[in-house]
Coordinates of C-alpha atoms in Angstrom, one line a residue:
M225 CA -12.6 14.2 -16.6
A226 CA -8.8 16.4 -15.2
P227 CA -6.5 13.7 -13.5
A228 CA -7.0 13.5 -9.5
Q229 CA -3.2 15.1 -8.9
T230 CA -4.3 16.6 -6.0
A231 CA -6.7 17.3 -3.2
H232 CA -8.3 19.8 -1.5
T233 CA -6.7 19.9 2.0
A234 CA -6.1 21.7 5.3
D235 CA -3.1 24.5 5.5
P236 CA -0.9 21.5 6.9
V237 CA -0.1 22.9 10.5
L238 CA 1.3 20.1 12.2
T239 CA 3.1 18.7 9.3
R240 CA 5.2 21.6 9.5
L241 CA 6.4 21.4 12.9
V242 CA 7.3 17.5 12.2
Q243 CA 9.8 18.8 9.6
Q244 CA 11.2 20.7 12.1
D245 CA 11.8 17.8 14.2
T246 CA 15.7 16.3 12.7
V247 CA 16.2 13.5 15.6
P248 CA 15.9 10.4 13.7
W249 CA 13.5 7.7 15.7
Y250 CA 16.4 5.4 16.8
K251 CA 17.4 8.0 19.4
K252 CA 13.6 8.2 21.4
K253 CA 14.1 5.9 23.5
N254 CA 9.6 5.6 24.0
L255 CA 9.4 5.5 20.4
R256 CA 12.8 3.1 19.7
V257 CA 10.9 0.4 22.1
L258 CA 7.2 1.2 20.9
Y259 CA 8.4 0.4 17.2
C260 CA 9.9 -3.0 18.8
L261 CA 6.6 -3.5 20.2
L262 CA 4.6 -3.0 16.8
L263 CA 6.6 -5.4 15.1
P264 CA 5.5 -8.7 16.5
T265 CA 1.8 -7.0 17.3
C266 CA 1.3 -5.2 14.1
I267 CA 3.3 -5.1 11.5
G268 CA 4.0 -8.7 11.5
I269 CA 0.2 -9.2 11.1
E270 CA 0.6 -10.1 7.2
M271 CA 3.3 -12.6 8.1
T272 CA 0.3 -14.8 8.5
S273 CA -1.2 -14.2 5.0
G274 CA 2.2 -14.3 3.4
F275 CA 2.8 -17.8 5.4
D276 CA -0.5 -19.0 4.0
S277 CA 0.0 -18.4 0.4
Q278 CA 3.2 -20.1 0.6
M279 CA 2.5 -22.6 2.5
I280 CA -0.6 -23.9 0.1
N281 CA 1.6 -23.1 -2.5
T282 CA 4.7 -25.4 -1.5
V283 CA 3.1 -28.1 -0.1
Q284 CA 1.1 -29.0 -3.5
I285 CA 4.7 -29.8 -4.4
S286 CA 4.7 -32.8 -2.0
S287 CA 3.7 -35.9 -2.9
K288 CA 2.2 -36.7 0.3
W289 CA 0.4 -34.1 0.7
Q290 CA -1.1 -34.9 -3.1
K291 CA -1.4 -38.7 -2.2
Y292 CA -3.5 -37.6 0.8
F293 CA -6.1 -35.7 -0.3
N294 CA -6.2 -37.5 -3.9
H295 CA -4.3 -35.2 -6.4
P296 CA -6.4 -32.2 -6.0
E297 CA -7.3 -30.2 -9.3
G298 CA -9.4 -27.8 -11.0
S299 CA -12.5 -26.7 -8.8
L300 CA -11.4 -29.0 -5.8
L301 CA -8.1 -26.9 -5.8
G302 CA -9.3 -23.9 -6.8
I303 CA -11.3 -24.2 -3.0
I304 CA -8.9 -25.4 -0.9
S305 CA -7.2 -22.1 -1.5
A306 CA -9.8 -20.0 -1.9
A307 CA -11.7 -20.9 1.1
Y308 CA -9.4 -19.1 3.3
N309 CA -10.4 -15.6 1.4
L310 CA -13.9 -16.9 1.5
G311 CA -13.6 -17.3 5.3
A312 CA -12.7 -13.8 5.4
I313 CA -15.2 -12.5 3.6
C314 CA -17.4 -14.0 6.1
A315 CA -15.9 -12.4 9.2
L316 CA -16.3 -8.7 7.5
P317 CA -19.5 -7.7 9.0
F318 CA -18.2 -7.9 12.7
V319 CA -14.7 -6.5 12.4
P320 CA -16.1 -3.0 12.5
L321 CA -18.0 -3.7 15.4
V322 CA -15.1 -5.2 17.0
N323 CA -12.7 -2.4 16.3
D324 CA -15.1 0.5 17.1
N325 CA -16.6 -1.0 20.0
L326 CA -13.3 -2.9 22.0
G327 CA -10.5 -1.4 20.3
R328 CA -7.8 -1.8 18.0
R329 CA -6.1 -4.2 20.8
W330 CA -8.9 -6.4 21.1
A331 CA -9.9 -7.1 17.3
I332 CA -5.6 -8.4 17.0
F333 CA -6.2 -10.9 20.4
I334 CA -9.7 -12.5 19.2
G335 CA -8.4 -12.7 15.6
S336 CA -5.1 -13.8 16.4
W337 CA -7.2 -16.8 18.8
I338 CA -9.4 -17.7 15.9
M339 CA -6.7 -18.3 13.6
V340 CA -4.9 -20.4 16.0
F341 CA -7.6 -22.4 16.2
G342 CA -7.5 -22.3 12.4
A343 CA -4.5 -23.5 12.4
M344 CA -4.7 -26.4 14.6
L345 CA -7.6 -27.7 12.6
Q346 CA -5.6 -27.7 9.4
G347 CA -2.8 -29.4 10.6
F348 CA -4.8 -32.5 12.1
A349 CA -7.3 -32.6 8.9
N350 CA -8.6 -36.0 8.4
G351 CA -9.4 -35.1 4.8
A352 CA -10.1 -32.1 2.2
A353 CA -13.9 -31.0 3.8
M354 CA -12.2 -30.6 6.8
Y355 CA -8.8 -28.9 5.6
V356 CA -11.0 -26.6 4.0
I357 CA -13.3 -25.7 6.8
A358 CA -9.9 -25.0 8.5
R359 CA -8.9 -22.9 6.1
W360 CA -12.0 -21.3 6.5
F361 CA -11.4 -20.3 10.1
L362 CA -8.1 -19.3 9.5
G363 CA -9.7 -16.6 6.8
F364 CA -12.4 -15.7 9.3
G365 CA -10.1 -14.4 11.6
I366 CA -7.0 -12.3 9.6
P367 CA -9.7 -9.4 8.9
F368 CA -9.5 -8.6 12.6
C369 CA -6.1 -8.7 12.6
I370 CA -5.1 -6.6 9.4
I371 CA -7.7 -3.8 9.9
A372 CA -7.2 -3.5 13.5
G373 CA -3.2 -3.4 12.6
S374 CA -2.9 -1.2 10.3
S375 CA -4.9 1.1 11.7
L376 CA -3.5 0.9 14.9
M377 CA 0.0 1.3 13.5
G378 CA -1.3 4.6 11.5
E379 CA -2.7 5.9 14.7
L380 CA 0.3 5.5 17.2
A381 CA 2.9 5.9 15.0
Y382 CA 4.8 9.6 15.0
P383 CA 3.9 11.4 12.1
K384 CA 7.4 11.2 10.2
E385 CA 7.5 7.5 10.4
R386 CA 3.9 6.3 9.6
P387 CA 4.6 6.0 6.2
I388 CA 7.1 3.4 6.5
M389 CA 5.6 1.8 9.4
T390 CA 2.3 1.2 7.1
S391 CA 4.4 0.3 4.1
L392 CA 6.2 -2.1 6.6
F393 CA 3.1 -3.9 7.4
N394 CA 2.7 -5.4 3.8
A395 CA 6.3 -6.1 3.3
L396 CA 6.8 -8.2 6.0
Y397 CA 3.9 -10.5 4.2
F398 CA 7.1 -12.0 2.5
V399 CA 8.6 -13.0 5.8
G400 CA 5.8 -15.2 6.2
A401 CA 5.9 -16.3 2.7
L402 CA 9.8 -17.1 2.8
I403 CA 9.3 -19.1 6.4
A404 CA 6.7 -21.1 5.2
A405 CA 9.1 -21.7 1.6
G406 CA 11.7 -22.9 3.2
I407 CA 10.0 -25.2 5.5
S408 CA 7.9 -27.0 3.2
F409 CA 10.8 -27.5 1.5
G410 CA 12.7 -28.6 4.4
T411 CA 9.6 -30.9 5.5
Q412 CA 9.2 -32.8 1.8
K413 CA 12.2 -34.8 2.5
L414 CA 9.8 -36.6 5.6
N415 CA 8.5 -39.7 4.1
S416 CA 4.7 -39.5 6.3
D417 CA 1.9 -37.1 6.4
W418 CA 3.9 -34.8 8.6
A419 CA 5.5 -33.5 5.3
W420 CA 2.5 -30.9 5.0
R421 CA 1.2 -31.1 8.8
I422 CA 4.0 -29.8 10.2
P423 CA 3.7 -26.4 7.9
S424 CA 0.1 -26.4 8.3
L425 CA 0.8 -26.3 12.2
L426 CA 3.0 -23.7 12.2
Q427 CA 1.0 -21.1 10.4
C428 CA -0.4 -20.4 13.8
G429 CA 3.4 -18.8 14.8
P430 CA 2.7 -15.1 14.1
S431 CA -1.0 -15.3 15.9
L432 CA 0.4 -16.7 19.1
F433 CA 3.5 -13.4 19.0
Q434 CA 0.7 -11.3 18.3
I435 CA -1.3 -13.2 21.8
A436 CA 1.5 -12.2 23.9
F437 CA 2.2 -9.0 23.1
I438 CA -0.5 -7.0 21.9
F439 CA -1.6 -5.5 25.3
F440 CA 2.2 -4.5 25.7
I441 CA 1.7 -1.5 23.3
P442 CA -1.0 1.0 23.7
E443 CA -4.3 1.8 22.8
S444 CA -5.2 4.2 19.5
P445 CA -5.4 7.4 20.9
R446 CA -7.6 8.8 18.4
F447 CA -10.0 5.8 20.0
L448 CA -9.8 6.4 23.5
I449 CA -10.5 10.6 22.7
S450 CA -13.3 8.9 20.7
K451 CA -14.5 7.0 24.0
D452 CA -14.5 9.8 26.3
R453 CA -10.7 9.3 27.5
A454 CA -8.8 12.0 26.4
D455 CA -6.7 11.8 29.2
E456 CA -5.3 8.4 29.0
A457 CA -4.8 9.5 25.0
F458 CA -2.8 12.6 26.1
Q459 CA -0.9 9.9 28.3
V460 CA 0.0 7.9 25.1
L461 CA 1.1 10.7 22.7
V462 CA 3.3 12.2 25.6
K463 CA 5.4 9.6 26.3
Y464 CA 5.9 7.8 22.6
H465 CA 5.6 11.3 20.6
A466 CA 7.7 14.1 23.3
E467 CA 9.7 11.2 25.1
G468 CA 7.6 11.9 28.7
N469 CA 7.6 16.0 28.1
S470 CA 3.9 16.7 29.2
E471 CA 4.9 20.4 28.6
S472 CA 5.6 20.1 24.8
E473 CA 4.1 22.4 22.7
F474 CA 4.2 19.9 19.8
V475 CA 2.0 17.2 21.4
K476 CA -0.4 19.9 23.1
A477 CA -1.1 20.7 19.3
E478 CA -1.3 17.1 18.2
M479 CA -3.9 16.4 20.4
T480 CA -5.7 19.7 19.6
Q481 CA -5.7 18.7 16.3
I482 CA -6.8 15.5 16.6
E483 CA -9.8 16.2 19.6
T484 CA -11.2 19.0 17.0
T485 CA -10.8 16.7 14.3
L486 CA -12.6 14.4 16.0
K487 CA -15.2 15.9 16.9
I488 CA -15.9 17.6 14.0
E489 CA -15.8 13.8 12.4
L490 CA -18.6 13.1 15.1
E491 CA -20.9 15.4 14.7
V492 CA -21.6 14.6 11.4
S493 CA -20.8 10.6 11.9
K494 CA -24.1 8.8 12.8
R495 CA -21.4 5.7 12.6
S496 CA -23.2 3.5 10.4
W497 CA -22.6 2.0 7.2
W498 CA -25.5 4.3 5.4
E499 CA -22.9 7.3 6.2
M500 CA -20.2 5.6 3.7
V501 CA -22.5 6.3 0.5
A502 CA -24.0 9.1 2.1
T503 CA -21.9 12.2 0.9
P504 CA -20.1 12.6 -2.5
G505 CA -17.0 12.8 -0.5
M506 CA -17.2 9.8 1.2
R507 CA -18.8 7.8 -2.1
K508 CA -15.9 8.5 -3.8
R509 CA -13.9 7.3 -0.8
V510 CA -15.6 4.3 -1.1
I511 CA -15.1 3.6 -4.6
I512 CA -11.3 4.4 -4.4
G513 CA -11.2 1.5 -1.8
S514 CA -13.3 -0.9 -3.4
F515 CA -11.2 -0.6 -6.4
L516 CA -7.8 -1.0 -4.4
G517 CA -8.9 -3.7 -3.2
L518 CA -9.8 -5.3 -6.8
F519 CA -6.1 -4.2 -7.8
T520 CA -4.3 -5.8 -5.2
Q521 CA -5.5 -9.2 -5.7
W522 CA -6.6 -9.0 -9.9
S523 CA -3.3 -7.6 -10.9
G524 CA -2.4 -11.6 -11.5
N525 CA -0.5 -12.0 -8.0
T526 CA -2.4 -14.7 -6.6
L527 CA -1.4 -16.9 -10.2
I528 CA 2.6 -16.6 -8.7
S529 CA 1.7 -17.0 -4.8
Y530 CA -0.9 -20.1 -5.2
Y531 CA -0.7 -21.5 -8.4
L532 CA 3.9 -21.0 -9.1
N533 CA 3.3 -25.3 -8.9
D534 CA 1.0 -25.0 -11.5
L535 CA 3.0 -22.3 -13.9
L536 CA 6.3 -23.9 -13.6
K537 CA 4.6 -27.3 -14.9
L538 CA 3.1 -25.3 -18.1
I539 CA 7.0 -24.3 -18.9
G540 CA 8.4 -27.7 -18.7
Y541 CA 9.8 -27.5 -14.6
T542 CA 8.6 -31.1 -13.0
D543 CA 11.5 -31.1 -10.5
P544 CA 10.1 -30.9 -6.8
N545 CA 13.7 -29.8 -6.2
F546 CA 13.9 -27.1 -8.4
K547 CA 10.8 -26.0 -7.8
G548 CA 11.4 -25.6 -3.9
K549 CA 14.6 -23.7 -4.3
L550 CA 12.8 -21.4 -7.1
N551 CA 9.9 -20.5 -5.3
I552 CA 12.7 -19.9 -1.9
G553 CA 14.8 -17.6 -4.1
L554 CA 11.4 -16.1 -5.3
N555 CA 10.3 -14.9 -2.1
S556 CA 13.3 -13.9 -0.5
W557 CA 13.9 -11.7 -3.9
S558 CA 10.5 -10.5 -3.0
L559 CA 11.4 -10.0 0.7
V560 CA 13.9 -7.3 -0.2
N561 CA 12.2 -5.6 -3.2
A562 CA 9.5 -4.7 -0.8
V563 CA 11.4 -4.2 2.3
A564 CA 14.2 -1.4 0.2
I565 CA 10.7 0.4 -1.1
S566 CA 9.5 0.7 1.8
L567 CA 12.2 2.5 3.8
V568 CA 11.8 4.9 0.7
V569 CA 8.2 5.2 0.6
R570 CA 8.4 8.7 2.2
R571 CA 10.5 10.7 -0.4
F572 CA 8.0 10.0 -3.0
P573 CA 4.1 11.3 -3.4
R574 CA 1.5 8.4 -4.0
R575 CA -0.1 9.1 -7.4
K576 CA 3.8 8.4 -9.0
M577 CA 4.3 5.0 -7.3
Y578 CA 0.6 4.0 -8.2
L579 CA 1.1 5.0 -11.6
T580 CA 5.0 3.3 -12.3
C581 CA 3.3 0.4 -10.3
T582 CA 0.6 -0.1 -12.6
V583 CA 2.9 0.3 -16.0
A584 CA 5.4 -1.5 -14.8
L585 CA 2.8 -4.4 -14.3
L586 CA 1.2 -4.1 -17.3
L587 CA 4.4 -4.0 -19.1
C588 CA 5.6 -7.2 -17.2
Y589 CA 2.7 -9.1 -18.3
I590 CA 2.5 -8.5 -21.5
G591 CA 6.2 -9.4 -21.8
W592 CA 5.3 -13.2 -19.8
T593 CA 2.6 -14.0 -22.1
V594 CA 4.5 -13.3 -25.0
S595 CA 7.1 -15.5 -23.4
M596 CA 4.6 -17.9 -22.8
Q597 CA 3.0 -18.3 -25.5
Q598 CA 6.7 -19.0 -27.1
F599 CA 7.1 -21.9 -25.0
M600 CA 3.8 -23.1 -25.7
A601 CA 4.4 -23.2 -29.5
T602 CA 8.2 -23.9 -29.4
H603 CA 9.2 -25.2 -26.2
G604 CA 12.0 -23.8 -26.3
K605 CA 14.4 -23.4 -23.3
V606 CA 15.3 -20.1 -24.1
A607 CA 11.1 -18.7 -23.9
A608 CA 11.4 -21.2 -20.5
K609 CA 13.9 -19.0 -18.9
V610 CA 12.7 -15.5 -20.1
V611 CA 8.9 -16.6 -18.2
I612 CA 11.2 -17.4 -15.3
F613 CA 12.6 -13.8 -15.6
F614 CA 9.3 -12.0 -15.8
I615 CA 7.9 -13.5 -12.5
F616 CA 10.7 -12.6 -10.7
A617 CA 10.9 -9.4 -12.5
Y618 CA 7.1 -8.8 -11.5
S619 CA 7.7 -8.9 -7.9
P620 CA 9.0 -5.3 -7.3
C621 CA 6.7 -3.5 -10.7
Y622 CA 4.0 -5.0 -7.4
N623 CA 6.1 -4.2 -4.5
I624 CA 6.1 0.0 -5.9
G625 CA 2.7 0.0 -4.9
Y626 CA 0.4 -2.5 -4.3
N627 CA 2.1 -3.7 -1.6
A628 CA 4.7 -0.6 -0.2
L629 CA 1.2 2.1 -0.5
T630 CA -1.8 0.2 0.2
Y631 CA -2.4 0.4 3.9
T632 CA -0.4 3.7 3.9
Y633 CA -3.3 5.1 1.7
L634 CA -5.8 3.5 3.2
V635 CA -5.2 5.0 6.7
E636 CA -4.6 8.3 5.3
L637 CA -7.8 8.1 3.0
F638 CA -10.6 7.4 5.3
P639 CA -10.9 9.7 8.7
F640 CA -10.6 8.0 12.1
A641 CA -14.8 7.8 12.3
Q642 CA -15.1 5.7 8.5
R643 CA -11.8 4.3 8.8
A644 CA -12.3 0.5 10.3
K645 CA -15.8 0.6 8.2
G646 CA -13.4 2.0 4.9
I647 CA -11.0 -1.1 5.4
T648 CA -13.5 -3.4 5.8
I649 CA -15.1 -2.3 2.3
F650 CA -11.0 -2.5 1.1
Q651 CA -11.0 -6.0 2.2
F652 CA -14.3 -7.4 1.3
W653 CA -13.7 -6.5 -2.3
G654 CA -10.0 -7.9 -2.0
R655 CA -10.8 -10.7 -0.3
G656 CA -13.6 -11.7 -2.9
A657 CA -11.6 -10.7 -5.5
G658 CA -9.0 -13.0 -4.3
F659 CA -11.4 -15.6 -3.5
F660 CA -12.4 -15.7 -7.1
T661 CA -9.0 -15.5 -8.9
T662 CA -7.9 -18.5 -6.6
F663 CA -10.7 -20.6 -7.7
V664 CA -10.2 -19.6 -11.4
N665 CA -6.7 -19.7 -12.1
P666 CA -6.3 -23.6 -11.8
I667 CA -9.7 -23.7 -14.1
G668 CA -8.4 -21.3 -16.6
L669 CA -4.5 -22.5 -16.5
K670 CA -5.8 -25.8 -17.0
N671 CA -8.2 -25.3 -20.1
I672 CA -6.6 -22.2 -22.1
K673 CA -3.3 -22.2 -20.9
W674 CA -1.0 -19.3 -21.6
K675 CA -4.2 -17.4 -23.0
W676 CA -5.1 -16.8 -19.5
L677 CA -2.8 -14.3 -18.9
V678 CA -4.3 -12.0 -21.5
T679 CA -6.9 -12.0 -19.3
Y680 CA -4.6 -10.0 -16.7
C681 CA -3.5 -7.8 -19.5
C682 CA -6.7 -6.4 -20.5
W683 CA -7.8 -6.2 -16.4
L684 CA -4.3 -4.4 -15.9
A685 CA -4.9 -1.8 -18.8
F686 CA -7.8 -0.7 -17.1
E687 CA -6.1 0.0 -13.6
N688 CA -3.6 2.5 -15.4
V689 CA -6.6 4.5 -16.1
F690 CA -8.5 4.2 -12.8
V691 CA -5.9 5.2 -11.1
Y692 CA -4.4 8.6 -13.5
F693 CA -8.0 9.7 -12.9
M694 CA -9.7 8.7 -9.5
F695 CA -6.5 8.4 -7.1
P696 CA -6.2 11.6 -5.2
E697 CA -2.2 12.9 -3.6
T698 CA -2.1 12.7 0.0
Y699 CA 1.3 12.8 0.3
G700 CA 3.0 15.2 3.5
R701 CA -0.2 15.3 5.3
T702 CA -1.1 14.5 9.1
L703 CA -3.6 11.9 9.6
E704 CA -6.3 14.8 10.5
E705 CA -5.1 17.3 7.9
L706 CA -6.3 14.8 5.5
A707 CA -9.5 13.9 7.1
F708 CA -11.3 16.2 4.8
L709 CA -9.6 15.3 1.8
F710 CA -13.0 15.8 -0.3
E711 CA -15.3 17.5 1.7
D712 CA -15.9 21.5 2.5
Q713 CA -13.0 23.5 3.2
A714 CA -14.7 25.3 6.0
L715 CA -14.2 22.1 8.1
A716 CA -10.7 22.1 7.4
D717 CA -10.4 25.5 8.0
Q718 CA -12.2 25.2 11.4
A719 CA -9.3 22.4 12.7
T720 CA -6.5 24.6 11.2
M721 CA -7.4 27.4 13.1
T722 CA -8.0 25.5 16.9
V723 CA -4.5 24.1 16.2
E724 CA -3.0 27.8 15.4
K725 CA -4.4 28.9 18.2
Q726 CA -3.4 26.4 20.4
I727 CA 0.5 26.8 19.2
H728 CA 0.0 30.6 19.5
H729 CA -2.1 31.2 22.6
D730 CA -4.1 33.3 20.4
D731 CA -1.0 35.8 20.1
P732 CA -0.1 36.3 16.5
G733 CA 3.4 37.7 17.7
S734 CA 4.0 35.1 20.3
P735 CA 7.7 33.2 20.2
H736 CA 6.1 29.9 19.9
E737 CA 7.3 28.8 16.8
K738 CA 10.8 29.5 18.4
S739 CA 9.8 27.1 21.2
I740 CA 8.6 24.4 19.3
G741 CA 11.9 23.7 17.3
G742 CA 13.1 24.1 20.8
H743 CA 10.6 21.1 21.9
M744 CA 12.2 19.1 18.9
K745 CA 16.1 19.6 19.7
E746 CA 14.9 18.7 23.5
L747 CA 14.1 15.1 22.1
V748 CA 17.8 14.2 21.6

């Protein structure tokens, strides 16, 4: 079987026009405002997930939390951490219904209120049962926001910045993680239950920002067109992609491309779950999206995110002050390299970045496993420090693919009509994998210690093979040009010809290429 290096795509008409635009986004007033509003409403959504992973990681260091919940370990500690992902799994059947019927903004609004309720419940928990239920509600709300937010960013952003925006979506996970690590470390000094209640309550912070700002941004133009609200969609594109110029040739071509592609999609789409496996192309998308969900959670990241305390205990570090500082340092390093990688993501093909990621992760885990085994055998300080080195080295290895590209790739992989369902499938497998690993990690570490890392080495080897043979290249195309990635070329050609017709106004010799270039200069 040949590696999936290329994919069947239409001629990139609109992509060529985008490449003619040399004006940076920060010189476009309306686009500048849009991106600033997308920060708290969409890009910041994953801050909640980052806050959760580090909050539950760091409060375990607190003696007050340990005492209040009677020093949980094994399966009880596993279910406390895993309840978040269990709630997310339970929410997934409802997420596409809200996304496709009420729109992206309402999905974010509803999901945010659910998470605010969960954070309040968590902060005032009176025992382990209530704490687990609260975390279930937090998990139930997050998929509404993640699926809607990642789609909305991809569908609102100007094509040139779309890969960066969707890549930053995951990068801000570490902003939440760093804030949670800092707050939890600071509250450890409190000699009361507020040492863990304050971080638990503050988890609602990102959700409150989403609630406050979500209706200041426009709805997805693609959603509006799918609901026969084309005039509204056109106005959104004019305002943000042409700085208010309603005569923009680029926006007319973009509008034509979206309308044509959506018409073709919706003509063959029954908007049901069956269509996700009805054709070979959709089945391949579902397989890729499903395994990507597994890879994002089974690559060893949950071990660091949720059980750093246990890992450090295994290599002889028991001082809460040292562990708290190391946790803050690790999250600061992760934030820096994640943002840096996101800012350069549009310069490199997707497959190369994913393969670099999987190879680096495998090598990192092999080194980590060997050094952990050496410490368990000799209890040498050098081996312990090498383990910490690999924990830090893991971060950029993971972020170059599974953090920076995940939602960029999913938005490009699934057409509009199936996008919410496609990302929901990804979330199902990702949350399921996350639930499994967060539940079994403390059991594995307790029973077989360093040998537990060997299981991750084996899985990472499989990831390399799967990515090489199955992942198609989606680099350098608009969403509509990728809509028929695995389908009949005739459908792609139909959409392309319609856009060409709009650009040239049925006259192959017309000088509209020049007028488009002129329009790009007008955006200054």
